[in-house]
Amino acid sequence: MNILVANLGSTSFKYRLFHFDGNQATAVAKGGYERVTDYGKAIDDCLAALRAGGHLNSVADLDAVGFKTVFGGALTGCVEADESVEAALLATADLAPAHNPPYAAGIRQFREKLPSVRRVALFETAFYQWLPEHAHRYAVPEAWYQAGVRRYGFHGASHKFAAERAAELLGRAEVAEVTRNLYQAGPSAVSGAPLRIITCHLGGSSSVTAVCNGVSIGTSMGLSPQSGLPQNNRVGELDSAAIPFIHRKLGLSIAEIERQLTKESGLLALSGVSNDVRDIHAAAKAGNPRAVVALDAFVHSIRHWVGAFWFQMGGCDALVFTAGIGENDTFIRESVCAGLGGMGVTLDSARNALSPIETDLTCAGSSTKVFIIPANEELVVARETRRLLLAKSSAA
Ligand code: ADP
């Protein structure tokens, strides 16, 4: 079975082709285009490249295209990406304006160009379907909750993969299996000690998730992907009183406040330098005090969420770092883990400095293990796409 995973940005189109032999997946090709103005052309170029590379003889060899869709309001999980999904993406775009319109447009283009190829959407909110009510509710009037104001959670594919892999690395294959099968089987009981994993997806946008016995029980992300940690240029956590306050104080319209909170906030606003942590490090080294504060504020926020989930779960068996910053930034990892000896974590600084993947980074005797697990969101999308196809064909 061949499954193409399409990653659509507002001006980019990236793809990865997976070949499945049974349930064994191999990524056989990947590529992408920047400054895309027409997904139709990008789809043609992608198919031409896959044919030229000998990966597909024709479109008939392609079983499905999988999409890592971000937000569909009440619509979540892994679903056939039909026209109702395109409509749901557009209807909920006000809470994910950077992500939903490109996916709606891209899915439509695939439908028009390749009508015979199945399309499947795996929502980034899917991993949080089982958040208990007390963990997903805000203390807002009931009518707001009924209108959809709640914590949804994002980066689900990344956190799911990291939690599954961490459970395997800890020798808890049965818990890894709960995570792997979650979208089909739902949560299931696990024997033995509870397995408590905290995953930190730190990249262009960032979030922290708590996973107990294979199922997420908490997320730093909220109603939209601009909550929780400071993001690259999105605000992260903010007291809601700031919005009416700044509307009156600076005379900014709601639309302008929204623009500034999504485009000119986060690490960019804190540092005054860049939305990229690498540039902020360079500025901090050169003595820029705002860059130092930006890095410290980022670490402070990560520790805030890690600490909260550690307490909520009564401990933590593994702390996992993933995505661009999590995988590469030795300073951020070291700072997040600093001074935690009393909680059972002592990072081995020499090992941390080498950023080895899927290897415990702690000193002997640490009761909490620390891992770098490279993000593999596309694999999650491909696997779930395949499962949906198989489930539908066996039901037919
Ligand atoms: P996205 O969330 O956009 O998918 P990534 O997970 O690829 O992004 O992360 C991108 C971010 O990772 C960049 O904005 C940059 O801040 C950070 N990054 C990438 N490489 C490094 C590095 N070597 N050191 C520190 N940060 C890095």
Short mmCIF file of C-alpha atoms in Angstrom, two decimals, residues 7-383:
data_model
loop_
_atom_site.label_atom_id
_atom_site.label_comp_id
_atom_site.label_asym_id
_atom_site.label_seq_id
_atom_site.Cartn_x
_atom_site.Cartn_y
_atom_site.Cartn_z
CA ASN A 7 1.99 18.86 4.64
CA LEU A 8 0.42 22.14 3.52
CA GLY A 9 1.54 25.58 4.65
CA SER A 10 0.16 28.89 3.43
CA THR A 11 2.99 29.06 0.85
CA SER A 12 4.56 25.62 1.07
CA PHE A 13 3.80 22.06 0.04
CA LYS A 14 5.84 19.23 1.53
CA TYR A 15 5.25 15.55 0.99
CA ARG A 16 6.44 12.15 2.07
CA LEU A 17 5.53 8.87 0.41
CA PHE A 18 5.22 5.76 2.60
CA HIS A 19 5.19 2.23 1.33
CA PHE A 20 3.54 -0.32 3.61
CA ASP A 21 4.45 -3.97 3.59
CA GLY A 22 1.77 -5.27 5.97
CA ASN A 23 1.93 -2.82 8.83
CA GLN A 24 5.63 -2.13 8.28
CA ALA A 25 6.02 1.41 6.91
CA THR A 26 9.00 2.70 4.93
CA ALA A 27 9.34 6.34 3.90
CA VAL A 28 10.45 5.91 0.28
CA ALA A 29 10.47 9.50 -0.96
CA LYS A 30 10.09 13.03 0.27
CA GLY A 31 10.22 16.50 -1.17
CA GLY A 32 8.64 19.88 -1.13
CA TYR A 33 8.16 23.26 -2.68
CA GLU A 34 8.33 26.76 -1.20
CA ARG A 35 6.61 29.96 -2.39
CA VAL A 36 3.67 27.91 -3.63
CA THR A 37 0.79 29.94 -5.03
CA ASP A 38 -1.10 27.06 -6.61
CA TYR A 39 -1.36 23.66 -4.90
CA GLY A 40 -2.58 22.21 -8.20
CA LYS A 41 0.83 22.75 -9.78
CA ALA A 42 2.60 21.47 -6.65
CA ILE A 43 0.49 18.27 -6.80
CA ASP A 44 1.45 17.78 -10.48
CA ASP A 45 5.14 18.36 -9.69
CA CYS A 46 4.99 15.98 -6.73
CA LEU A 47 3.42 13.19 -8.80
CA ALA A 48 5.90 13.78 -11.63
CA ALA A 49 8.80 13.54 -9.15
CA LEU A 50 7.41 10.31 -7.66
CA ARG A 51 7.00 8.81 -11.15
CA ALA A 52 10.49 9.94 -12.20
CA GLY A 53 11.93 8.41 -9.03
CA GLY A 54 10.29 5.09 -9.86
CA HIS A 55 8.12 5.21 -6.71
CA LEU A 56 4.79 5.23 -8.58
CA ASN A 57 3.99 4.09 -12.10
CA SER A 58 0.70 5.91 -12.16
CA VAL A 59 -1.87 7.51 -9.87
CA ALA A 60 -3.50 4.09 -9.62
CA ASP A 61 -0.55 3.01 -7.43
CA LEU A 62 -1.46 5.61 -4.85
CA ASP A 63 -3.89 4.26 -2.24
CA ALA A 64 -4.54 7.46 -0.33
CA VAL A 65 -3.33 10.91 0.61
CA GLY A 66 -3.18 11.69 4.35
CA PHE A 67 -3.36 15.20 5.79
CA LYS A 68 -2.30 16.43 9.25
CA THR A 69 -5.26 18.78 9.57
CA VAL A 70 -5.12 21.12 12.53
CA PHE A 71 -8.54 22.09 13.79
CA GLY A 72 -12.13 21.13 13.03
CA GLY A 73 -13.94 22.27 16.18
CA ALA A 74 -16.09 19.33 17.34
CA LEU A 75 -14.85 17.33 14.34
CA THR A 76 -11.72 15.41 15.37
CA GLY A 77 -10.04 12.01 15.13
CA CYS A 78 -9.08 10.36 11.84
CA VAL A 79 -11.75 10.76 9.17
CA GLU A 80 -12.29 10.48 5.41
CA ALA A 81 -11.47 13.98 4.10
CA ASP A 82 -14.64 14.51 2.12
CA GLU A 83 -16.28 17.81 1.24
CA SER A 84 -17.82 18.10 4.72
CA VAL A 85 -14.27 18.14 6.15
CA GLU A 86 -13.25 20.88 3.72
CA ALA A 87 -16.29 22.86 4.89
CA ALA A 88 -15.52 22.23 8.59
CA LEU A 89 -11.93 23.47 8.10
CA LEU A 90 -13.22 26.70 6.60
CA ALA A 91 -15.99 27.10 9.19
CA THR A 92 -13.46 26.87 12.06
CA ALA A 93 -10.66 28.83 10.37
CA ASP A 94 -11.01 31.81 12.69
CA LEU A 95 -9.28 29.80 15.45
CA ALA A 96 -6.56 28.39 13.16
CA PRO A 97 -6.22 31.05 10.45
CA ALA A 98 -2.68 30.10 9.46
CA HIS A 99 -3.44 26.39 9.10
CA ASN A 100 -7.03 25.68 8.11
CA PRO A 101 -7.40 27.60 4.81
CA PRO A 102 -4.32 25.95 3.23
CA TYR A 103 -5.58 22.48 4.21
CA ALA A 104 -9.09 23.19 2.92
CA ALA A 105 -7.64 24.44 -0.38
CA GLY A 106 -5.12 21.60 -0.70
CA ILE A 107 -7.66 18.85 0.04
CA ARG A 108 -10.03 20.37 -2.52
CA GLN A 109 -7.26 20.42 -5.14
CA PHE A 110 -6.46 16.74 -4.50
CA ARG A 111 -10.20 15.95 -4.82
CA GLU A 112 -10.44 17.77 -8.15
CA LYS A 113 -7.14 16.48 -9.59
CA LEU A 114 -7.14 12.92 -8.28
CA PRO A 115 -10.81 12.03 -7.68
CA SER A 116 -10.07 8.31 -7.52
CA VAL A 117 -7.52 8.64 -4.68
CA ARG A 118 -8.90 8.43 -1.12
CA ARG A 119 -8.23 11.40 1.15
CA VAL A 120 -7.91 11.07 4.93
CA ALA A 121 -7.58 13.78 7.59
CA LEU A 122 -5.94 13.18 10.95
CA PHE A 123 -6.74 16.12 13.21
CA GLU A 124 -4.03 17.50 15.51
CA THR A 125 -6.69 17.62 18.23
CA ALA A 126 -7.33 13.85 18.01
CA PHE A 127 -4.87 12.90 20.75
CA TYR A 128 -6.85 14.93 23.31
CA GLN A 129 -10.27 13.35 22.75
CA TRP A 130 -10.05 11.64 26.13
CA LEU A 131 -9.02 14.67 28.20
CA PRO A 132 -11.25 14.54 31.26
CA GLU A 133 -13.80 17.32 31.47
CA HIS A 134 -12.01 19.00 34.37
CA ALA A 135 -8.88 19.18 32.18
CA HIS A 136 -10.52 20.57 29.05
CA ARG A 137 -13.04 23.00 30.58
CA TYR A 138 -12.40 26.70 31.02
CA ALA A 139 -14.37 28.44 33.78
CA VAL A 140 -16.52 30.33 31.26
CA PRO A 141 -20.32 30.63 31.06
CA GLU A 142 -22.04 27.48 29.89
CA ALA A 143 -23.13 29.17 26.64
CA TRP A 144 -19.44 29.75 25.77
CA TYR A 145 -18.66 26.09 26.38
CA GLN A 146 -21.62 25.07 24.25
CA ALA A 147 -20.31 27.42 21.54
CA GLY A 148 -17.00 25.51 21.59
CA VAL A 149 -14.78 27.42 24.02
CA ARG A 150 -12.71 24.66 25.60
CA ARG A 151 -9.19 23.27 25.58
CA TYR A 152 -8.67 21.22 22.40
CA GLY A 153 -4.90 20.59 22.34
CA PHE A 154 -2.65 20.56 19.24
CA HIS A 155 0.52 18.86 17.91
CA GLY A 156 -1.31 15.59 18.57
CA ALA A 157 0.57 13.52 15.97
CA SER A 158 3.94 14.60 17.37
CA HIS A 159 3.07 14.01 21.03
CA LYS A 160 1.44 10.68 20.19
CA PHE A 161 4.56 9.46 18.39
CA ALA A 162 6.89 10.71 21.17
CA ALA A 163 4.81 9.08 23.91
CA GLU A 164 4.55 5.78 22.04
CA ARG A 165 8.29 5.64 21.36
CA ALA A 166 9.17 6.64 24.96
CA ALA A 167 7.00 3.79 26.28
CA GLU A 168 8.91 1.40 23.99
CA LEU A 169 12.27 2.79 25.15
CA LEU A 170 11.17 2.25 28.76
CA GLY A 171 10.38 -1.41 27.98
CA ARG A 172 6.60 -0.90 28.31
CA ALA A 173 5.48 -2.32 24.97
CA GLU A 174 1.92 -2.85 26.24
CA VAL A 175 1.56 0.88 26.98
CA ALA A 176 3.11 1.81 23.61
CA GLU A 177 0.45 -0.37 22.03
CA VAL A 178 -2.34 1.51 23.83
CA THR A 179 -1.00 4.77 22.37
CA ARG A 180 -0.50 3.25 18.90
CA ASN A 181 -4.07 1.88 18.74
CA LEU A 182 -5.76 4.76 20.53
CA TYR A 183 -7.76 6.15 17.63
CA GLN A 184 -9.28 2.78 16.80
CA ALA A 185 -9.54 1.10 20.20
CA GLY A 186 -9.76 4.04 22.61
CA PRO A 187 -8.05 3.91 26.01
CA SER A 188 -7.61 0.50 27.56
CA ALA A 189 -6.52 -0.71 30.97
CA VAL A 190 -2.83 -1.33 31.53
CA SER A 191 -1.47 -3.71 34.13
CA GLY A 192 1.49 -2.87 36.35
CA ALA A 193 2.68 0.50 37.56
CA PRO A 194 1.19 3.56 35.82
CA LEU A 195 3.46 4.94 33.10
CA ARG A 196 3.71 8.75 33.23
CA ILE A 197 5.32 10.55 30.30
CA ILE A 198 5.64 14.28 29.68
CA THR A 199 6.36 15.21 26.07
CA CYS A 200 7.74 18.63 25.07
CA HIS A 201 7.22 19.52 21.39
CA LEU A 202 9.45 22.58 21.04
CA GLY A 203 9.64 24.00 17.54
CA GLY A 204 8.18 26.84 15.49
CA SER A 205 5.23 26.40 17.79
CA SER A 206 5.50 24.52 21.04
CA SER A 207 3.45 22.58 23.56
CA VAL A 208 3.76 20.23 26.52
CA THR A 209 1.54 17.18 26.95
CA ALA A 210 0.98 14.76 29.83
CA VAL A 211 0.43 11.11 28.88
CA CYS A 212 -0.60 8.58 31.51
CA ASN A 213 -0.81 4.91 30.54
CA GLY A 214 -0.71 5.83 26.88
CA VAL A 215 -3.48 8.44 26.91
CA SER A 216 -3.13 12.22 27.12
CA ILE A 217 -4.54 13.68 30.33
CA GLY A 218 -3.38 17.26 29.86
CA THR A 219 -2.01 19.75 27.32
CA SER A 220 -0.58 23.25 27.48
CA MET A 221 -2.45 24.09 24.28
CA GLY A 222 -5.94 25.51 24.61
CA LEU A 223 -8.77 26.73 22.42
CA SER A 224 -6.38 27.63 19.62
CA PRO A 225 -2.75 26.93 18.72
CA GLN A 226 -1.75 30.26 20.20
CA SER A 227 -2.00 29.27 23.83
CA GLY A 228 0.38 27.76 26.38
CA LEU A 229 4.09 28.33 25.79
CA PRO A 230 5.37 31.45 24.01
CA GLN A 231 5.35 30.45 20.32
CA ASN A 232 7.64 31.84 17.62
CA ASN A 233 5.43 34.87 16.92
CA ARG A 234 2.21 33.86 18.66
CA VAL A 235 1.53 34.93 22.19
CA GLY A 236 1.02 31.75 24.18
CA GLU A 237 -0.65 32.17 27.57
CA LEU A 238 -2.19 35.59 28.19
CA ASP A 239 -4.61 36.93 30.79
CA SER A 240 -7.87 37.52 28.90
CA ALA A 241 -8.21 40.91 30.65
CA ALA A 242 -5.28 42.17 28.54
CA ILE A 243 -7.47 42.30 25.42
CA PRO A 244 -10.18 44.75 26.58
CA PHE A 245 -7.52 46.63 28.56
CA ILE A 246 -5.25 47.25 25.56
CA HIS A 247 -8.28 47.93 23.33
CA ARG A 248 -9.17 50.87 25.63
CA LYS A 249 -5.63 51.94 26.54
CA LEU A 250 -4.04 51.96 23.05
CA GLY A 251 -7.24 52.25 21.03
CA LEU A 252 -6.48 49.08 19.05
CA SER A 253 -9.32 47.28 17.29
CA ILE A 254 -10.01 43.61 18.06
CA ALA A 255 -8.73 42.70 14.56
CA GLU A 256 -5.47 44.59 15.16
CA ILE A 257 -5.06 43.05 18.62
CA GLU A 258 -5.56 39.63 17.07
CA ARG A 259 -2.99 40.40 14.36
CA GLN A 260 -0.41 41.55 16.89
CA LEU A 261 -1.03 38.54 19.15
CA THR A 262 -0.58 36.10 16.27
CA LYS A 263 2.14 37.82 14.22
CA GLU A 264 4.13 40.12 16.50
CA SER A 265 4.14 38.36 19.85
CA GLY A 266 5.82 35.26 21.31
CA LEU A 267 9.60 34.88 21.16
CA LEU A 268 9.77 37.61 18.53
CA ALA A 269 8.16 40.16 20.88
CA LEU A 270 10.08 39.04 23.95
CA SER A 271 13.48 39.15 22.23
CA GLY A 272 12.88 42.05 19.87
CA VAL A 273 15.31 40.18 17.60
CA SER A 274 13.80 37.16 15.86
CA ASN A 275 11.23 34.39 16.11
CA ASP A 276 14.01 31.82 15.66
CA VAL A 277 15.68 30.53 18.82
CA ARG A 278 19.04 30.23 17.01
CA ASP A 279 19.09 34.00 16.33
CA ILE A 280 17.99 34.69 19.90
CA HIS A 281 20.88 32.61 21.23
CA ALA A 282 23.32 34.58 19.06
CA ALA A 283 21.90 37.87 20.34
CA ALA A 284 22.02 36.67 23.95
CA LYS A 285 25.67 35.67 23.51
CA ALA A 286 26.36 39.14 22.14
CA GLY A 287 24.90 40.62 25.34
CA ASN A 288 21.38 41.58 24.26
CA PRO A 289 19.40 41.56 27.56
CA ARG A 290 15.99 41.08 25.91
CA ALA A 291 17.27 37.99 24.12
CA VAL A 292 18.37 36.59 27.49
CA VAL A 293 14.91 37.27 28.94
CA ALA A 294 13.23 35.63 25.92
CA LEU A 295 15.18 32.40 26.43
CA ASP A 296 14.58 32.47 30.19
CA ALA A 297 10.86 33.14 29.73
CA PHE A 298 10.60 30.21 27.28
CA VAL A 299 12.34 27.88 29.75
CA HIS A 300 10.22 29.22 32.63
CA SER A 301 7.04 28.44 30.73
CA ILE A 302 8.19 24.92 29.75
CA ARG A 303 9.08 24.22 33.40
CA HIS A 304 5.72 25.61 34.51
CA TRP A 305 3.84 23.08 32.37
CA VAL A 306 6.20 20.17 32.99
CA GLY A 307 5.95 20.86 36.74
CA ALA A 308 2.16 21.05 36.63
CA PHE A 309 1.85 17.71 34.81
CA TRP A 310 4.49 16.07 37.00
CA PHE A 311 2.35 16.96 40.01
CA GLN A 312 -0.93 16.01 38.33
CA MET A 313 0.41 12.54 37.53
CA GLY A 314 2.19 12.12 40.87
CA GLY A 315 5.54 11.70 39.11
CA CYS A 316 7.15 11.31 35.73
CA ASP A 317 8.90 8.27 34.29
CA ALA A 318 10.18 10.01 31.16
CA LEU A 319 10.54 13.57 29.99
CA VAL A 320 10.75 13.72 26.20
CA PHE A 321 12.05 16.49 23.94
CA THR A 322 11.06 16.62 20.28
CA ALA A 323 10.85 19.01 17.24
CA GLY A 324 13.38 21.60 16.03
CA ILE A 325 14.28 23.14 19.39
CA GLY A 326 13.67 20.06 21.52
CA GLU A 327 15.93 17.91 19.34
CA ASN A 328 18.75 20.39 18.82
CA ASP A 329 18.92 22.97 21.58
CA THR A 330 21.20 21.67 24.34
CA PHE A 331 20.85 24.89 26.37
CA ILE A 332 17.04 24.71 26.52
CA ARG A 333 17.08 21.03 27.55
CA GLU A 334 19.78 21.66 30.18
CA SER A 335 17.88 24.67 31.54
CA VAL A 336 14.55 22.83 31.69
CA CYS A 337 16.17 20.02 33.70
CA ALA A 338 18.32 22.26 35.95
CA GLY A 339 18.04 21.79 39.71
CA LEU A 340 15.71 18.79 39.54
CA GLY A 341 18.01 16.40 41.44
CA GLY A 342 15.55 16.42 44.35
CA MET A 343 12.81 15.22 41.98
CA GLY A 344 14.95 12.39 40.68
CA VAL A 345 16.39 13.91 37.48
CA THR A 346 20.05 14.62 36.96
CA LEU A 347 20.91 15.35 33.36
CA ASP A 348 24.28 14.10 32.11
CA SER A 349 25.49 17.39 30.62
CA ALA A 350 28.16 15.78 28.45
CA ARG A 351 25.65 13.42 26.89
CA ASN A 352 23.05 16.16 26.52
CA ALA A 353 25.62 18.27 24.65
CA LEU A 354 25.87 15.56 21.96
CA SER A 355 22.06 15.41 21.40
CA PRO A 356 21.98 11.61 20.95
CA ILE A 357 18.56 10.39 19.91
CA GLU A 358 16.48 7.81 21.77
CA THR A 359 19.13 7.40 24.49
CA ASP A 360 18.57 8.25 28.13
CA LEU A 361 20.31 11.57 28.87
CA THR A 362 20.35 11.22 32.66
CA CYS A 363 23.05 10.10 35.08
CA ALA A 364 22.85 6.66 36.67
CA GLY A 365 20.22 6.56 39.41
CA SER A 366 17.83 9.11 37.91
CA SER A 367 14.30 7.88 38.47
CA THR A 368 13.01 10.00 35.57
CA LYS A 369 14.59 9.32 32.19
CA VAL A 370 15.10 12.08 29.62
CA PHE A 371 14.95 11.32 25.89
CA ILE A 372 15.27 13.14 22.59
CA ILE A 373 12.82 11.52 20.17
CA PRO A 374 12.90 12.92 16.62
CA ALA A 375 9.49 14.12 15.50
CA ASN A 376 7.82 11.74 13.06
CA GLU A 377 4.37 13.19 12.53
CA GLU A 378 4.11 12.06 8.91
CA LEU A 379 4.51 8.42 9.93
CA VAL A 380 1.61 8.81 12.38
CA VAL A 381 -0.57 10.30 9.62
CA ALA A 382 0.38 7.52 7.19
CA ARG A 383 -0.33 4.76 9.71
#
